[in-house]
Short mmCIF file of C-alpha atoms in Angstrom, two decimals:
data_model
loop_
_atom_site.label_atom_id
_atom_site.label_comp_id
_atom_site.label_asym_id
_atom_site.label_seq_id
_atom_site.Cartn_x
_atom_site.Cartn_y
_atom_site.Cartn_z
CA MET A 1 -56.42 12.68 -42.78
CA ARG A 2 -58.80 9.85 -43.17
CA ASN A 3 -61.85 12.27 -42.60
CA TRP A 4 -60.47 14.52 -45.10
CA LEU A 5 -60.00 12.07 -47.72
CA MET A 6 -63.47 10.64 -47.38
CA THR A 7 -65.17 13.61 -47.18
CA GLY A 8 -63.45 14.83 -50.44
CA ILE A 9 -64.46 11.69 -52.35
CA LEU A 10 -67.84 11.67 -51.01
CA ALA A 11 -68.60 14.91 -52.38
CA LEU A 12 -67.10 14.11 -55.70
CA THR A 13 -69.21 11.12 -55.85
CA THR A 14 -72.38 12.88 -54.83
CA SER A 15 -71.93 15.70 -57.45
CA ALA A 16 -71.21 12.79 -60.32
CA VAL A 17 -74.53 11.02 -59.55
CA ALA A 18 -76.38 14.07 -59.19
CA GLN A 19 -75.69 14.85 -62.75
CA VAL A 20 -77.50 11.67 -63.86
CA ASP A 21 -81.33 12.09 -62.61
CA GLY A 22 -84.57 11.43 -64.06
CA THR A 23 -84.66 14.67 -65.98
CA THR A 24 -81.38 14.30 -67.63
CA THR A 25 -80.07 11.36 -70.01
CA THR A 26 -76.83 9.94 -69.30
CA SER A 27 -75.22 11.07 -72.60
CA GLU A 28 -76.64 14.68 -71.84
CA ALA A 29 -75.06 14.47 -68.45
CA VAL A 30 -71.79 13.27 -69.57
CA LYS A 31 -71.44 15.91 -72.46
CA ALA A 32 -72.52 18.86 -69.73
CA ASN A 33 -69.82 17.63 -67.58
CA THR A 34 -67.49 17.52 -70.38
CA SER A 35 -68.26 20.90 -71.66
CA ALA A 36 -67.92 22.35 -68.18
CA LEU A 37 -64.59 20.68 -67.44
CA GLU A 38 -63.39 21.97 -70.95
CA ASP A 39 -64.37 25.43 -70.18
CA LEU A 40 -62.46 25.42 -67.07
CA VAL A 41 -59.05 24.13 -68.02
CA GLY A 42 -59.40 24.60 -71.88
CA VAL A 43 -58.71 20.91 -72.99
CA PRO A 44 -61.02 17.87 -73.05
CA LEU A 45 -60.81 15.91 -69.80
CA SER A 46 -62.06 12.50 -68.62
CA ILE A 47 -62.36 11.78 -64.92
CA ASP A 48 -62.66 8.29 -63.36
CA LEU A 49 -63.45 8.07 -59.65
CA GLN A 50 -63.11 4.64 -57.79
CA VAL A 51 -64.41 4.21 -54.33
CA GLY A 52 -64.62 0.81 -52.52
CA ALA A 53 -63.25 -1.79 -50.09
CA TRP A 54 -59.67 -3.16 -50.15
CA LEU A 55 -59.95 -6.45 -48.49
CA THR A 56 -56.39 -6.83 -47.27
CA ARG A 57 -54.54 -8.35 -44.40
CA ILE A 58 -51.16 -6.92 -43.19
CA ASP A 59 -48.00 -9.19 -43.57
CA GLY A 60 -44.39 -8.81 -42.88
CA THR A 61 -42.22 -8.25 -39.83
CA ALA A 62 -41.49 -5.57 -37.10
CA SER A 63 -38.97 -5.29 -34.46
CA ASN A 64 -38.63 -2.80 -31.42
CA GLY A 65 -35.51 -2.93 -29.49
CA GLY A 66 -32.51 -1.79 -31.51
CA PRO A 67 -29.45 -3.62 -33.32
CA GLY A 68 -30.04 -7.44 -32.60
CA ALA A 69 -33.64 -7.18 -31.35
CA ASP A 70 -36.08 -10.06 -32.11
CA PHE A 71 -38.17 -9.65 -35.44
CA PHE A 72 -42.04 -10.47 -34.96
CA ASN A 73 -44.23 -11.41 -37.76
CA PHE A 74 -47.63 -9.28 -38.25
CA ARG A 75 -49.20 -12.80 -38.41
CA ASP A 76 -48.15 -16.41 -37.88
CA GLY A 77 -45.04 -17.24 -36.59
CA PHE A 78 -42.45 -18.03 -33.83
CA ARG A 79 -42.92 -14.51 -32.55
CA SER A 80 -46.55 -13.18 -33.73
CA LEU A 81 -48.13 -9.88 -33.30
CA GLY A 82 -51.30 -11.56 -33.92
CA LEU A 83 -52.63 -9.04 -36.51
CA ASP A 84 -54.24 -12.01 -38.74
CA GLU A 85 -57.68 -10.38 -39.32
CA LEU A 86 -58.89 -9.66 -42.99
CA ALA A 87 -60.09 -6.07 -42.93
CA ALA A 88 -62.37 -4.36 -45.31
CA THR A 89 -60.08 -1.16 -45.46
CA PHE A 90 -61.36 2.11 -47.49
CA ARG A 91 -59.80 2.88 -50.56
CA GLY A 92 -60.65 5.37 -53.26
CA GLU A 93 -58.61 6.52 -56.40
CA LEU A 94 -59.57 9.54 -58.71
CA THR A 95 -58.00 9.51 -62.12
CA VAL A 96 -57.76 12.69 -64.32
CA SER A 97 -56.76 12.26 -68.02
CA SER A 98 -56.32 14.47 -71.15
CA GLY A 99 -55.12 12.83 -74.34
CA GLU A 100 -52.24 10.81 -73.39
CA TRP A 101 -51.51 12.53 -70.10
CA GLY A 102 -53.33 11.74 -66.71
CA GLY A 103 -52.86 12.05 -63.09
CA ARG A 104 -54.09 9.61 -60.26
CA LEU A 105 -54.77 10.55 -56.53
CA MET A 106 -55.05 7.62 -54.40
CA GLY A 107 -55.84 7.10 -50.53
CA ALA A 108 -56.50 4.26 -48.16
CA TYR A 109 -57.28 3.66 -44.43
CA GLY A 110 -57.20 0.45 -42.36
CA LYS A 111 -56.83 -0.82 -38.99
CA TRP A 112 -55.91 -4.17 -37.52
CA SER A 113 -56.03 -5.67 -34.00
CA GLY A 114 -55.24 -9.05 -32.19
CA GLU A 115 -53.26 -10.69 -29.56
CA ALA A 116 -49.53 -10.94 -29.77
CA ASN A 117 -47.96 -14.28 -28.35
CA VAL A 118 -44.39 -15.34 -27.98
CA GLN A 119 -42.93 -18.70 -27.21
CA ARG A 120 -40.09 -17.30 -25.22
CA ASN A 121 -39.43 -14.43 -23.12
CA THR A 122 -38.32 -11.20 -25.22
CA GLN A 123 -38.39 -7.61 -25.51
CA TRP A 124 -40.41 -5.10 -27.18
CA GLY A 125 -39.75 -1.28 -26.77
CA GLY A 126 -37.76 -1.88 -23.71
CA GLN A 127 -40.53 -3.81 -22.05
CA THR A 128 -40.76 -7.70 -21.55
CA LEU A 129 -42.86 -9.82 -23.03
CA THR A 130 -43.39 -13.43 -21.36
CA ALA A 131 -43.78 -16.48 -23.12
CA ASN A 132 -47.29 -17.94 -23.72
CA THR A 133 -49.12 -14.64 -22.71
CA PRO A 134 -51.32 -12.71 -24.95
CA TYR A 135 -50.76 -9.15 -25.23
CA ASP A 136 -53.27 -6.72 -26.98
CA SER A 137 -51.66 -5.70 -30.39
CA SER A 138 -52.95 -3.14 -32.98
CA LEU A 139 -51.98 -1.39 -36.14
CA GLU A 140 -53.44 1.60 -37.94
CA MET A 141 -52.42 2.49 -41.51
CA SER A 142 -53.10 5.65 -43.46
CA TRP A 143 -51.88 6.05 -47.13
CA MET A 144 -52.03 8.58 -49.87
CA GLY A 145 -50.20 8.94 -53.16
CA PHE A 146 -50.18 10.77 -56.37
CA GLU A 147 -48.63 9.67 -59.64
CA LEU A 148 -48.34 11.12 -63.19
CA LEU A 149 -49.23 8.90 -65.96
CA TRP A 150 -48.21 9.27 -69.72
CA ASN A 151 -49.44 6.75 -72.28
CA PRO A 152 -47.55 7.52 -75.50
CA TRP A 153 -47.83 4.23 -76.96
CA VAL A 154 -51.25 3.24 -78.60
CA ALA A 155 -51.38 -0.32 -79.94
CA GLU A 156 -55.04 -0.05 -80.95
CA GLY A 157 -57.84 2.90 -81.17
CA ASP A 158 -56.80 6.56 -80.85
CA GLY A 159 -55.65 6.78 -77.19
CA ASP A 160 -58.10 9.25 -76.34
CA ARG A 161 -60.43 8.54 -73.15
CA ASN A 162 -63.08 10.76 -74.54
CA THR A 163 -63.98 8.73 -77.42
CA LEU A 164 -64.99 4.91 -77.50
CA ASP A 165 -63.33 2.73 -80.21
CA PRO A 166 -64.27 -1.11 -80.50
CA LEU A 167 -60.74 -1.66 -78.90
CA GLU A 168 -58.32 0.65 -77.28
CA ILE A 169 -54.88 -0.38 -75.88
CA THR A 170 -52.45 1.99 -74.67
CA LEU A 171 -49.00 1.65 -72.39
CA GLY A 172 -46.73 4.14 -70.78
CA PRO A 173 -44.76 4.95 -67.78
CA ASN A 174 -45.58 6.80 -64.34
CA VAL A 175 -43.72 8.37 -61.85
CA GLY A 176 -45.35 9.09 -58.49
CA VAL A 177 -44.76 9.90 -54.53
CA ASN A 178 -46.77 8.64 -51.66
CA TRP A 179 -46.99 9.13 -48.11
CA LEU A 180 -47.69 6.30 -45.51
CA ASN A 181 -48.38 6.73 -41.59
CA ILE A 182 -48.43 3.84 -39.16
CA ASP A 183 -49.51 3.81 -35.69
CA GLN A 184 -48.74 0.77 -33.76
CA SER A 185 -49.55 -0.38 -30.26
CA LEU A 186 -48.61 -3.23 -28.15
CA ASP A 187 -49.34 -4.06 -24.57
CA THR A 188 -46.43 -5.30 -22.64
CA ASN A 189 -45.73 -6.33 -18.83
CA GLY A 190 -44.32 -2.80 -18.17
CA GLY A 191 -47.31 -0.88 -19.91
CA THR A 192 -48.48 0.06 -23.38
CA VAL A 193 -45.70 0.84 -25.98
CA ASP A 194 -47.10 3.22 -28.82
CA ASN A 195 -45.13 3.91 -31.89
CA SER A 196 -46.06 6.33 -34.56
CA ALA A 197 -44.28 7.53 -37.85
CA SER A 198 -44.71 8.62 -41.31
CA TRP A 199 -42.49 8.02 -44.34
CA TRP A 200 -42.49 9.56 -47.93
CA THR A 201 -41.69 7.59 -50.96
CA VAL A 202 -40.60 8.22 -54.58
CA TYR A 203 -41.24 5.66 -57.37
CA GLY A 204 -41.45 4.94 -60.92
CA GLY A 205 -43.10 2.15 -63.02
CA ALA A 206 -45.58 1.38 -66.04
CA GLN A 207 -49.15 0.77 -66.93
CA LEU A 208 -51.16 -1.14 -69.73
CA SER A 209 -54.94 -0.56 -70.13
CA ALA A 210 -57.18 -1.81 -72.65
CA ARG A 211 -60.72 -0.81 -73.15
CA VAL A 212 -63.66 -2.94 -75.17
CA ASP A 213 -66.86 -1.30 -76.65
CA LEU A 214 -69.46 -3.67 -75.51
CA ARG A 215 -72.49 -2.08 -77.14
CA PRO A 216 -72.55 -4.19 -80.45
CA TYR A 217 -72.42 -7.37 -78.17
CA THR A 218 -75.12 -6.60 -75.36
CA SER A 219 -77.68 -4.11 -74.14
CA PHE A 220 -76.81 -4.59 -70.53
CA LEU A 221 -73.23 -3.38 -70.76
CA HIS A 222 -71.69 -0.23 -72.05
CA SER A 223 -67.87 -1.21 -72.13
CA MET A 224 -65.10 -3.46 -70.23
CA GLU A 225 -61.72 -2.19 -68.98
CA VAL A 226 -58.97 -4.13 -68.09
CA GLY A 227 -55.65 -2.44 -66.41
CA VAL A 228 -52.62 -3.48 -65.04
CA GLY A 229 -49.45 -1.74 -63.60
CA GLY A 230 -46.48 -2.00 -61.49
CA SER A 231 -44.05 0.46 -59.54
CA VAL A 232 -40.74 0.42 -57.55
CA GLY A 233 -38.98 3.16 -55.70
CA SER A 234 -37.55 4.17 -52.50
CA THR A 235 -38.40 6.09 -49.25
CA VAL A 236 -36.83 9.46 -48.90
CA SER A 237 -35.32 8.60 -45.61
CA ASN A 238 -35.48 6.05 -42.87
CA GLY A 239 -36.23 3.31 -44.97
CA GLY A 240 -35.91 1.06 -48.05
CA VAL A 241 -37.40 -0.29 -51.02
CA PHE A 242 -40.94 0.35 -51.83
CA TRP A 243 -42.84 -1.69 -54.62
CA LYS A 244 -46.55 -1.83 -55.46
CA VAL A 245 -48.94 -3.91 -58.15
CA ARG A 246 -52.29 -3.20 -59.37
CA GLY A 247 -54.78 -5.04 -61.74
CA GLY A 248 -58.56 -4.69 -62.40
CA LEU A 249 -61.41 -5.49 -64.53
CA THR A 250 -64.20 -2.84 -64.79
CA LEU A 251 -67.55 -3.45 -66.44
CA ASN A 252 -69.37 0.06 -67.09
CA PHE A 253 -73.20 -0.52 -67.32
CA THR A 254 -73.33 3.14 -68.54
CA PRO A 255 -71.18 5.70 -69.73
CA THR A 256 -70.81 6.96 -66.23
CA ILE A 257 -71.50 4.00 -63.73
CA GLY A 258 -69.52 0.86 -63.48
CA ALA A 259 -67.86 -1.82 -60.88
CA GLU A 260 -64.43 -2.90 -60.54
CA VAL A 261 -62.99 -6.13 -59.24
CA GLY A 262 -59.17 -6.08 -58.87
CA TYR A 263 -56.08 -6.58 -56.74
CA ARG A 264 -53.60 -4.16 -54.96
CA LEU A 265 -50.53 -4.47 -53.26
CA MET A 266 -48.15 -2.43 -51.65
CA GLU A 267 -44.90 -3.58 -49.74
CA TYR A 268 -42.31 -1.44 -47.88
CA LYS A 269 -39.10 -2.73 -46.64
CA ASP A 270 -36.98 -1.95 -43.79
CA LEU A 271 -38.81 1.21 -42.58
CA MET A 272 -37.27 2.74 -39.35
CA ASP A 273 -37.88 5.32 -36.71
CA GLY A 274 -35.34 5.15 -34.02
CA ASN A 275 -35.27 1.56 -32.70
CA TRP A 276 -38.61 0.53 -34.41
CA GLU A 277 -38.21 -1.22 -37.63
CA LEU A 278 -40.94 -2.68 -39.70
CA SER A 279 -41.45 -4.35 -43.29
CA PRO A 280 -45.15 -4.12 -43.96
CA ARG A 281 -47.00 -5.63 -46.81
CA PHE A 282 -50.63 -4.95 -47.58
CA PRO A 283 -51.99 -7.21 -50.36
CA GLY A 284 -55.71 -7.73 -50.83
CA LEU A 285 -58.87 -7.76 -53.43
CA PHE A 286 -60.25 -4.27 -54.49
CA VAL A 287 -63.89 -4.00 -55.02
CA ALA A 288 -65.34 -0.54 -56.07
CA LEU A 289 -68.03 1.51 -57.62
CA ASN A 290 -66.58 3.36 -60.76
CA ILE A 291 -68.03 6.64 -61.65
CA SER A 292 -66.73 8.37 -64.95
CA PHE A 293 -67.49 11.77 -66.35
#
């Protein structure tokens, strides 16, 4: 899944960049891309691709022993799984818009490793963990999501991403679905305990975005965008509440190339697979290249 996701996004990135070369001006490339897309689907489209690093630590708790089992903290705590490292996880986001409607495809992949440690003897996956003894610990996360965006409320501007107004502010709801897969491994006195499961989640929320034309003020920047949003939902089965928050500032150097610095947070509560129960939280800074056409 990770290789498929990265290959697809890299192919889109290469295609977009190839349109802006030494023989084609930026405006001509944008017009050519837009015309091709309009010919294909019959309506004006805008596409924003963000590919970058999500600098996140995993937080939350997990247990593996059934009712009454001890809960372990992923990071610091009385019973710690030792997954404290800050990981530069891969994340990509592709947003396609037409008028007030849009869709966003997202994906992320990360892996953490460390040494688990407990202050008293306890159990994990039917195996014993001895106090003050380090045990190799790791967790791997793959995530994909798709959400439908609707921005019917336009506070300023015309609400069309194919035009650039002095100031444009839009607001609207979203609905989405995502898929999470987690592989967790922990060495014990009786051998390595491996767990792997996937969960589907449905959710809804809202987003607010503002875009400013910077060309009258500087020759170095084309536009600036600020976006925030949040959603809440639930896993389809074997779990509980899900919620996420996103926000970011994007500076576009040309109509097609920009950079974003933002924040992404995802949190799941009470995911279950047999006796394995976990509530993971993924917060972190998102730094990405932004390509628009």
